[in-house]
CSV table of C-alpha atoms and ligand atoms in Angstrom, one decimal:
chain,number,residue,atom,x,y,z
A,1,MET,CA,-47.2,-39.4,-7.5
A,2,THR,CA,-45.4,-36.3,-6.2
A,3,SER,CA,-43.2,-36.3,-3.3
A,4,ASP,CA,-42.6,-34.4,-0.2
A,5,VAL,CA,-41.0,-31.9,-1.6
A,6,SER,CA,-43.1,-31.3,-3.9
A,7,ARG,CA,-46.0,-30.8,-1.1
A,8,ASP,CA,-43.5,-28.5,1.2
A,9,GLY,CA,-43.2,-26.2,-1.9
A,10,VAL,CA,-41.0,-25.2,-4.1
A,11,VAL,CA,-39.6,-21.8,-5.1
A,12,LEU,CA,-37.7,-21.9,-8.6
A,13,VAL,CA,-36.0,-18.7,-9.0
A,14,GLY,CA,-34.9,-18.2,-12.9
A,15,CYS,CA,-36.2,-19.6,-15.7
A,16,GLY,CA,-34.1,-19.6,-18.5
A,17,ARG,CA,-32.8,-22.2,-20.6
A,18,LEU,CA,-31.8,-24.6,-17.3
A,19,GLY,CA,-34.8,-23.5,-15.0
A,20,SER,CA,-37.2,-24.1,-18.2
A,21,ALA,CA,-35.7,-27.4,-18.6
A,22,MET,CA,-36.3,-28.5,-15.1
A,23,LEU,CA,-39.8,-27.3,-15.1
A,24,GLU,CA,-40.8,-29.4,-18.0
A,25,GLY,CA,-39.3,-32.4,-16.1
A,26,TRP,CA,-40.9,-32.0,-13.3
A,27,LEU,CA,-44.3,-31.1,-14.6
A,28,ALA,CA,-43.7,-34.4,-17.0
A,29,THR,CA,-42.8,-36.7,-14.0
A,30,GLY,CA,-44.9,-35.3,-11.5
A,31,ALA,CA,-41.8,-34.6,-9.1
A,32,VAL,CA,-43.4,-31.4,-8.4
A,33,ALA,CA,-47.0,-30.8,-8.7
A,34,ALA,CA,-47.9,-27.2,-10.7
A,35,ARG,CA,-50.1,-26.4,-7.8
A,36,ASP,CA,-47.3,-26.3,-5.1
A,37,LEU,CA,-44.7,-24.3,-7.6
A,38,ILE,CA,-43.8,-20.8,-7.4
A,39,ILE,CA,-41.9,-19.2,-10.6
A,40,LEU,CA,-40.2,-16.4,-10.3
A,41,THR,CA,-38.9,-14.9,-14.0
A,42,PRO,CA,-38.4,-11.5,-14.9
A,43,SER,CA,-40.1,-11.9,-18.3
A,44,ASP,CA,-42.3,-14.7,-20.0
A,45,LYS,CA,-41.6,-17.9,-20.4
A,46,PRO,CA,-43.4,-20.5,-22.3
A,47,VAL,CA,-43.0,-23.5,-20.0
A,48,ALA,CA,-43.5,-21.3,-16.6
A,49,ASN,CA,-47.0,-20.5,-18.5
A,50,LYS,CA,-47.6,-24.2,-19.2
A,51,ALA,CA,-47.3,-24.5,-15.5
A,52,GLY,CA,-49.3,-21.4,-14.5
A,53,SER,CA,-52.0,-22.7,-16.7
A,54,LYS,CA,-52.1,-25.8,-14.7
A,55,GLY,CA,-51.7,-23.6,-11.0
A,56,ALA,CA,-48.0,-22.9,-10.9
A,57,ARG,CA,-48.1,-19.3,-9.7
A,58,ILE,CA,-46.2,-17.2,-11.0
A,59,ASN,CA,-44.1,-13.6,-9.4
A,60,PRO,CA,-46.8,-13.9,-6.5
A,61,PRO,CA,-46.6,-10.8,-3.9
A,62,LEU,CA,-42.8,-12.4,-2.5
A,63,LYS,CA,-44.7,-13.1,1.2
A,64,ALA,CA,-45.9,-16.4,-0.9
A,65,LEU,CA,-42.8,-17.3,-0.9
A,66,GLY,CA,-42.7,-18.0,3.1
A,67,GLU,CA,-44.8,-21.3,2.3
A,68,ALA,CA,-41.9,-23.1,0.4
A,69,LYS,CA,-39.6,-25.3,1.4
A,70,THR,CA,-37.3,-25.6,-1.1
A,71,VAL,CA,-35.9,-22.8,-3.2
A,72,VAL,CA,-34.3,-23.6,-6.4
A,73,LEU,CA,-31.7,-20.5,-7.8
A,74,ALA,CA,-31.2,-20.9,-11.4
A,75,VAL,CA,-30.2,-17.3,-12.3
A,76,LYS,CA,-26.4,-16.7,-14.0
A,77,PRO,CA,-23.8,-16.9,-11.2
A,78,ALA,CA,-22.8,-13.0,-11.8
A,79,MET,CA,-27.2,-12.3,-11.2
A,80,TRP,CA,-27.3,-14.8,-7.8
A,81,ARG,CA,-26.7,-12.1,-5.0
A,82,GLY,CA,-29.0,-9.7,-6.3
A,83,ALA,CA,-31.9,-12.0,-7.0
A,84,LEU,CA,-31.3,-13.8,-3.8
A,85,GLY,CA,-31.1,-11.1,-1.6
A,86,ALA,CA,-34.7,-9.5,-2.7
A,87,LEU,CA,-36.0,-12.8,-1.3
A,88,VAL,CA,-33.9,-13.7,1.9
A,89,SER,CA,-36.4,-11.7,3.8
A,90,HIS,CA,-39.2,-13.4,2.9
A,91,LEU,CA,-38.2,-17.1,3.0
A,92,ASN,CA,-39.4,-20.0,5.4
A,93,PRO,CA,-36.7,-20.1,8.4
A,94,GLU,CA,-36.8,-24.0,7.6
A,95,ALA,CA,-36.4,-23.7,4.0
A,96,VAL,CA,-33.3,-25.4,2.1
A,97,LEU,CA,-31.8,-23.6,-1.3
A,98,VAL,CA,-31.3,-25.6,-4.0
A,99,SER,CA,-28.3,-24.2,-6.3
A,100,VAL,CA,-27.8,-25.3,-9.2
A,101,MET,CA,-25.5,-22.9,-10.7
A,102,ALA,CA,-22.3,-23.4,-11.7
A,103,GLY,CA,-18.8,-21.9,-10.1
A,104,VAL,CA,-20.9,-20.7,-6.7
A,105,ARG,CA,-19.7,-22.0,-3.5
A,106,ALA,CA,-22.7,-23.4,-1.1
A,107,ALA,CA,-20.8,-21.4,1.6
A,108,ASP,CA,-21.5,-17.5,-0.1
A,109,ILE,CA,-24.8,-18.7,-0.7
A,110,ALA,CA,-25.4,-19.9,3.1
A,111,ALA,CA,-23.7,-16.8,4.2
A,112,VAL,CA,-26.4,-14.0,2.3
A,113,ALA,CA,-29.3,-16.8,2.7
A,114,GLY,CA,-28.6,-18.0,6.4
A,115,LEU,CA,-30.2,-21.1,5.2
A,116,PRO,CA,-28.8,-24.9,3.9
A,117,VAL,CA,-28.0,-25.2,1.0
A,118,ALA,CA,-27.5,-28.3,-1.9
A,119,ARG,CA,-25.4,-28.1,-5.1
A,120,VAL,CA,-26.3,-29.9,-8.2
A,121,MET,CA,-25.0,-29.7,-11.6
A,122,PRO,CA,-27.9,-31.3,-13.9
A,123,THR,CA,-28.1,-31.3,-17.7
A,124,THR,CA,-30.8,-29.8,-19.6
A,125,ALA,CA,-31.7,-33.8,-20.4
A,126,VAL,CA,-33.8,-33.2,-17.1
A,127,ALA,CA,-36.5,-31.9,-19.3
A,128,GLN,CA,-37.1,-35.2,-21.1
A,129,ALA,CA,-36.6,-37.1,-18.3
A,130,ARG,CA,-33.1,-37.7,-19.2
A,131,GLY,CA,-30.8,-35.5,-17.6
A,132,VAL,CA,-27.3,-36.4,-15.7
A,133,ALA,CA,-27.0,-34.6,-11.8
A,134,ALA,CA,-24.2,-34.2,-9.9
A,135,ILE,CA,-25.2,-33.3,-6.4
A,136,TRP,CA,-23.4,-32.3,-3.1
A,137,SER,CA,-24.6,-30.6,0.3
A,138,GLN,CA,-23.1,-30.8,3.6
A,139,ASP,CA,-26.6,-30.5,5.0
A,140,ALA,CA,-28.2,-33.9,5.2
A,141,ARG,CA,-32.1,-31.8,4.8
A,142,ALA,CA,-31.0,-29.6,1.7
A,143,LEU,CA,-29.4,-33.0,0.0
A,144,THR,CA,-32.7,-35.4,0.9
A,145,ALA,CA,-34.4,-31.7,-0.6
A,146,ALA,CA,-32.4,-32.0,-3.8
A,147,GLN,CA,-32.4,-35.8,-4.3
A,148,ALA,CA,-36.1,-35.4,-4.3
A,149,LEU,CA,-36.4,-32.8,-7.2
A,150,PHE,CA,-33.8,-34.4,-9.2
A,151,THR,CA,-33.9,-38.2,-8.9
A,152,SER,CA,-36.8,-38.6,-10.9
A,153,VAL,CA,-35.5,-36.7,-14.2
A,154,ALA,CA,-32.3,-37.8,-13.8
A,155,ASP,CA,-29.9,-40.3,-12.7
A,156,VAL,CA,-28.3,-38.4,-9.7
A,157,ALA,CA,-24.7,-38.7,-9.1
A,158,PRO,CA,-23.8,-38.0,-5.4
A,159,LEU,CA,-20.3,-36.0,-4.9
A,160,GLU,CA,-17.9,-36.4,-1.3
A,161,ASP,CA,-16.4,-32.8,-1.8
A,162,GLU,CA,-17.9,-29.7,-3.2
A,163,GLY,CA,-14.5,-29.6,-4.9
A,164,LEU,CA,-15.3,-31.8,-7.7
A,165,MET,CA,-18.1,-30.6,-8.6
A,166,ASP,CA,-16.0,-28.7,-11.7
A,167,ALA,CA,-15.4,-32.0,-12.8
A,168,ALA,CA,-18.8,-33.4,-13.0
A,169,THR,CA,-19.3,-30.5,-14.8
A,170,ALA,CA,-17.0,-31.2,-16.9
A,171,VAL,CA,-17.4,-34.8,-17.0
A,172,ALA,CA,-21.4,-34.4,-17.8
A,173,GLY,CA,-22.5,-31.1,-18.7
A,174,SER,CA,-19.8,-30.3,-21.2
A,175,ALA,CA,-19.3,-33.8,-22.2
A,176,PRO,CA,-22.1,-34.1,-25.0
A,177,ALA,CA,-19.7,-31.2,-26.9
A,178,PHE,CA,-16.9,-33.7,-26.9
A,179,ILE,CA,-18.9,-35.9,-27.8
A,180,TYR,CA,-20.3,-34.4,-30.7
A,181,ALA,CA,-16.9,-33.1,-32.0
A,182,PHE,CA,-16.0,-36.3,-31.6
A,183,VAL,CA,-18.5,-37.5,-34.1
A,184,GLN,CA,-18.1,-34.8,-36.2
A,185,ALA,CA,-14.1,-36.6,-36.3
A,186,LEU,CA,-15.7,-39.5,-37.1
A,187,ALA,CA,-17.3,-38.4,-40.1
A,188,ALA,CA,-14.0,-36.5,-41.6
A,189,ALA,CA,-12.4,-39.5,-40.7
A,190,GLY,CA,-15.0,-41.2,-42.9
A,191,GLU,CA,-14.9,-38.4,-45.6
A,192,ALA,CA,-11.0,-39.4,-45.6
A,193,GLN,CA,-12.0,-43.2,-46.7
A,194,GLY,CA,-13.5,-41.6,-49.8
A,195,LEU,CA,-17.2,-41.4,-48.1
A,196,SER,CA,-19.4,-38.4,-49.1
A,197,PRO,CA,-19.6,-35.4,-47.2
A,198,ASP,CA,-23.7,-36.2,-46.5
A,199,ALA,CA,-23.1,-40.1,-46.4
A,200,ALA,CA,-20.3,-40.0,-43.9
A,201,ALA,CA,-21.9,-36.8,-41.9
A,202,ARG,CA,-25.3,-39.3,-41.7
A,203,LEU,CA,-23.5,-42.3,-40.7
A,204,ALA,CA,-21.5,-40.7,-37.4
A,205,ARG,CA,-24.7,-39.2,-36.7
A,206,GLY,CA,-26.5,-42.2,-37.0
A,207,ALA,CA,-23.7,-44.3,-34.9
A,208,LEU,CA,-24.0,-41.8,-32.1
A,209,ARG,CA,-27.9,-42.3,-32.2
A,210,SER,CA,-27.2,-46.3,-32.1
A,211,ALA,CA,-24.4,-45.4,-29.5
A,212,GLY,CA,-27.0,-43.6,-27.2
A,213,ALA,CA,-29.7,-46.6,-27.5
A,214,GLY,CA,-27.3,-49.1,-26.7
A,215,LEU,CA,-26.6,-47.1,-23.4
A,216,GLU,CA,-30.4,-47.0,-22.8
A,217,THR,CA,-30.6,-50.9,-22.2
A,218,GLY,CA,-29.0,-50.4,-19.2
A,219,GLU,CA,-25.7,-52.6,-19.7
A,220,GLY,CA,-22.3,-51.7,-19.0
A,221,LEU,CA,-19.8,-49.9,-21.3
A,222,ASP,CA,-17.7,-52.9,-21.4
A,223,ALA,CA,-20.3,-55.3,-22.1
A,224,LEU,CA,-21.6,-52.6,-24.7
A,225,VAL,CA,-17.8,-52.6,-26.6
A,226,ALA,CA,-18.0,-56.4,-26.3
A,227,ARG,CA,-21.2,-56.4,-28.1
A,228,ILE,CA,-19.8,-54.9,-31.0
A,229,ALA,CA,-16.1,-56.0,-31.1
A,230,SER,CA,-15.4,-59.1,-31.8
A,231,PRO,CA,-12.1,-60.7,-31.4
A,232,GLY,CA,-10.0,-60.5,-34.9
A,233,GLY,CA,-12.6,-58.1,-36.5
A,234,THR,CA,-13.0,-54.7,-37.7
A,235,THR,CA,-14.1,-52.6,-34.8
A,236,ARG,CA,-11.4,-54.4,-32.4
A,237,ALA,CA,-8.6,-53.3,-34.9
A,238,GLY,CA,-9.9,-49.7,-34.2
A,239,LEU,CA,-10.0,-49.9,-30.6
A,240,ASP,CA,-6.7,-51.4,-30.2
A,241,ALA,CA,-5.5,-48.7,-32.5
A,242,MET,CA,-6.8,-45.9,-30.6
A,243,ALA,CA,-5.8,-47.6,-27.2
A,244,GLU,CA,-2.1,-48.1,-28.8
A,245,GLY,CA,-1.4,-44.5,-29.9
A,246,GLY,CA,-3.4,-43.4,-26.1
A,247,ASP,CA,-4.6,-40.3,-28.3
A,248,LEU,CA,-8.1,-41.0,-27.3
A,249,ALA,CA,-7.7,-41.2,-23.3
A,250,ARG,CA,-5.2,-38.0,-23.9
A,251,ALA,CA,-7.9,-36.0,-25.4
A,252,ALA,CA,-10.5,-36.8,-22.7
A,253,GLU,CA,-8.1,-35.9,-20.4
A,254,THR,CA,-7.0,-32.6,-22.0
A,255,ALA,CA,-10.8,-31.7,-22.6
A,256,VAL,CA,-11.8,-32.3,-19.3
A,257,ARG,CA,-8.8,-30.7,-17.4
A,258,ALA,CA,-8.9,-27.6,-19.7
A,259,ALA,CA,-12.8,-27.3,-18.5
A,260,VAL,CA,-12.0,-27.7,-15.0
A,261,GLU,CA,-9.4,-25.2,-15.0
A,262,ARG,CA,-11.5,-22.6,-17.1
A,263,ALA,CA,-14.2,-23.3,-14.4
A,264,LYS,CA,-12.1,-22.7,-11.4
A,265,SER,CA,-10.7,-19.3,-13.2
A,266,PHE,CA,-14.3,-17.8,-12.7
B,301,NAP,N1,-27.9,-24.2,-19.3
B,301,NAP,C1,-27.2,-25.7,-18.9
B,301,NAP,O1,-27.0,-26.8,-19.6
B,301,NAP,C2,-26.4,-25.5,-17.4
B,301,NAP,C3,-26.1,-26.8,-16.9
B,301,NAP,C4,-26.0,-26.6,-15.8
B,301,NAP,C5,-26.4,-25.6,-15.1
B,301,NAP,N2,-26.5,-24.5,-15.3
B,301,NAP,C6,-26.4,-22.8,-14.3
B,301,NAP,O2,-27.8,-22.8,-14.5
B,301,NAP,C7,-27.8,-21.4,-13.8
B,301,NAP,C8,-28.6,-20.7,-15.3
B,301,NAP,O3,-28.0,-21.2,-16.5
B,301,NAP,P1,-29.2,-20.7,-18.2
B,301,NAP,O4,-28.2,-21.5,-18.9
B,301,NAP,O5,-30.6,-21.4,-17.8
B,301,NAP,O6,-29.0,-19.3,-18.1
B,301,NAP,P2,-30.1,-18.4,-18.8
B,301,NAP,O7,-30.7,-19.0,-19.7
B,301,NAP,O8,-29.8,-16.9,-18.8
B,301,NAP,O9,-31.3,-18.3,-17.5
B,301,NAP,C9,-31.2,-17.3,-16.0
B,301,NAP,C10,-32.5,-17.2,-16.1
B,301,NAP,O10,-32.4,-16.2,-15.4
B,301,NAP,C11,-33.7,-15.1,-15.2
B,301,NAP,N3,-33.4,-14.2,-14.0
B,301,NAP,C12,-32.3,-13.1,-14.1
B,301,NAP,N4,-32.4,-12.2,-13.0
B,301,NAP,C13,-33.4,-12.9,-11.8
B,301,NAP,C14,-33.9,-12.4,-11.0
B,301,NAP,N5,-33.9,-11.3,-10.2
B,301,NAP,N6,-35.3,-13.2,-10.5
B,301,NAP,C15,-35.4,-14.2,-11.2
B,301,NAP,N7,-35.0,-15.1,-12.4
B,301,NAP,C16,-34.0,-14.1,-12.9
B,301,NAP,C17,-33.5,-14.7,-16.3
B,301,NAP,O11,-34.6,-14.0,-16.9
B,301,NAP,P3,-34.6,-13.2,-18.3
B,301,NAP,O12,-34.8,-14.4,-19.1
B,301,NAP,O13,-36.2,-12.6,-18.1
B,301,NAP,O14,-33.7,-12.3,-18.4
B,301,NAP,C18,-33.1,-15.8,-16.8
B,301,NAP,O15,-34.2,-16.2,-17.7
B,301,NAP,C19,-26.4,-20.9,-14.4
B,301,NAP,O16,-26.0,-20.3,-13.1
B,301,NAP,C20,-25.7,-21.8,-14.9
B,301,NAP,O17,-24.2,-21.8,-14.6
B,301,NAP,C21,-26.9,-24.6,-17.0
């Protein structure tokens, strides 16, 4: 089933890592039908070609953009002014813009386009319809269009304030890397307890997969912890030790703060 946002036409500007991931998710879930898509991409992209074979238009004459009511900006933050500037005069006056670009303020985009803007910060797991996306707009139409694009490919978390976008990026976009780093530290700790490097790495990766499987049940984190940590048991001992030193909370806080500070410096 396709949504209204699809039937009103969607332009995807940029088909790199994130653009391709969104496209894959939309095609897989039917959130946007290929025939309702216009894809603008300077170079050939496999996912765009796949969409093209199902009816999407790739780099059509710019007057075609006037048919679309939603324009998704997925170019690098350094490129957006040039990319959008070339399109503005061809856009539908009733279109809304959905920017997935990190660190580019909605007001700056709106000033160039003269159209309402929503900001979304998704993860590339939207390709598998298992992403997470922070979303913000002060315009109701733009917010609705952005929600329609992302609800079927991500868990959508609305933000009250655009200023929270950087924190959301740290806690969602960057955080998988923080978690991988913790898993590496777990493997190293396992080696310190005598496991071979191979066994430690496989066990730690397996632990992450198992944790992910637990999350997929939809249970809350406290309930998931309680399933594993029985009172007086080994897991409880490890959790208590982590909580007592405060190191885990401190590491998470330090990583998120550093990522937010870096985002603000761009
Ligand atoms: N990757 C992520 O996980 C992620 C997550 C959240 C947000 N973001 C945001 O998403 C945006 C894209 O990131 P990315 O990682 O996907 O970068 P990327 O892989 O470099 O993709 C950017 C794409 O934009 C294309 N492009 C450049 N100029 C264009 C133009 N004038 N018209 C149309 N397309 C144009 C490039 O085409 P060519 O390949 O032909 O040069 C490239 O494929 C960034 O603003 C980033 O902040 C990314």
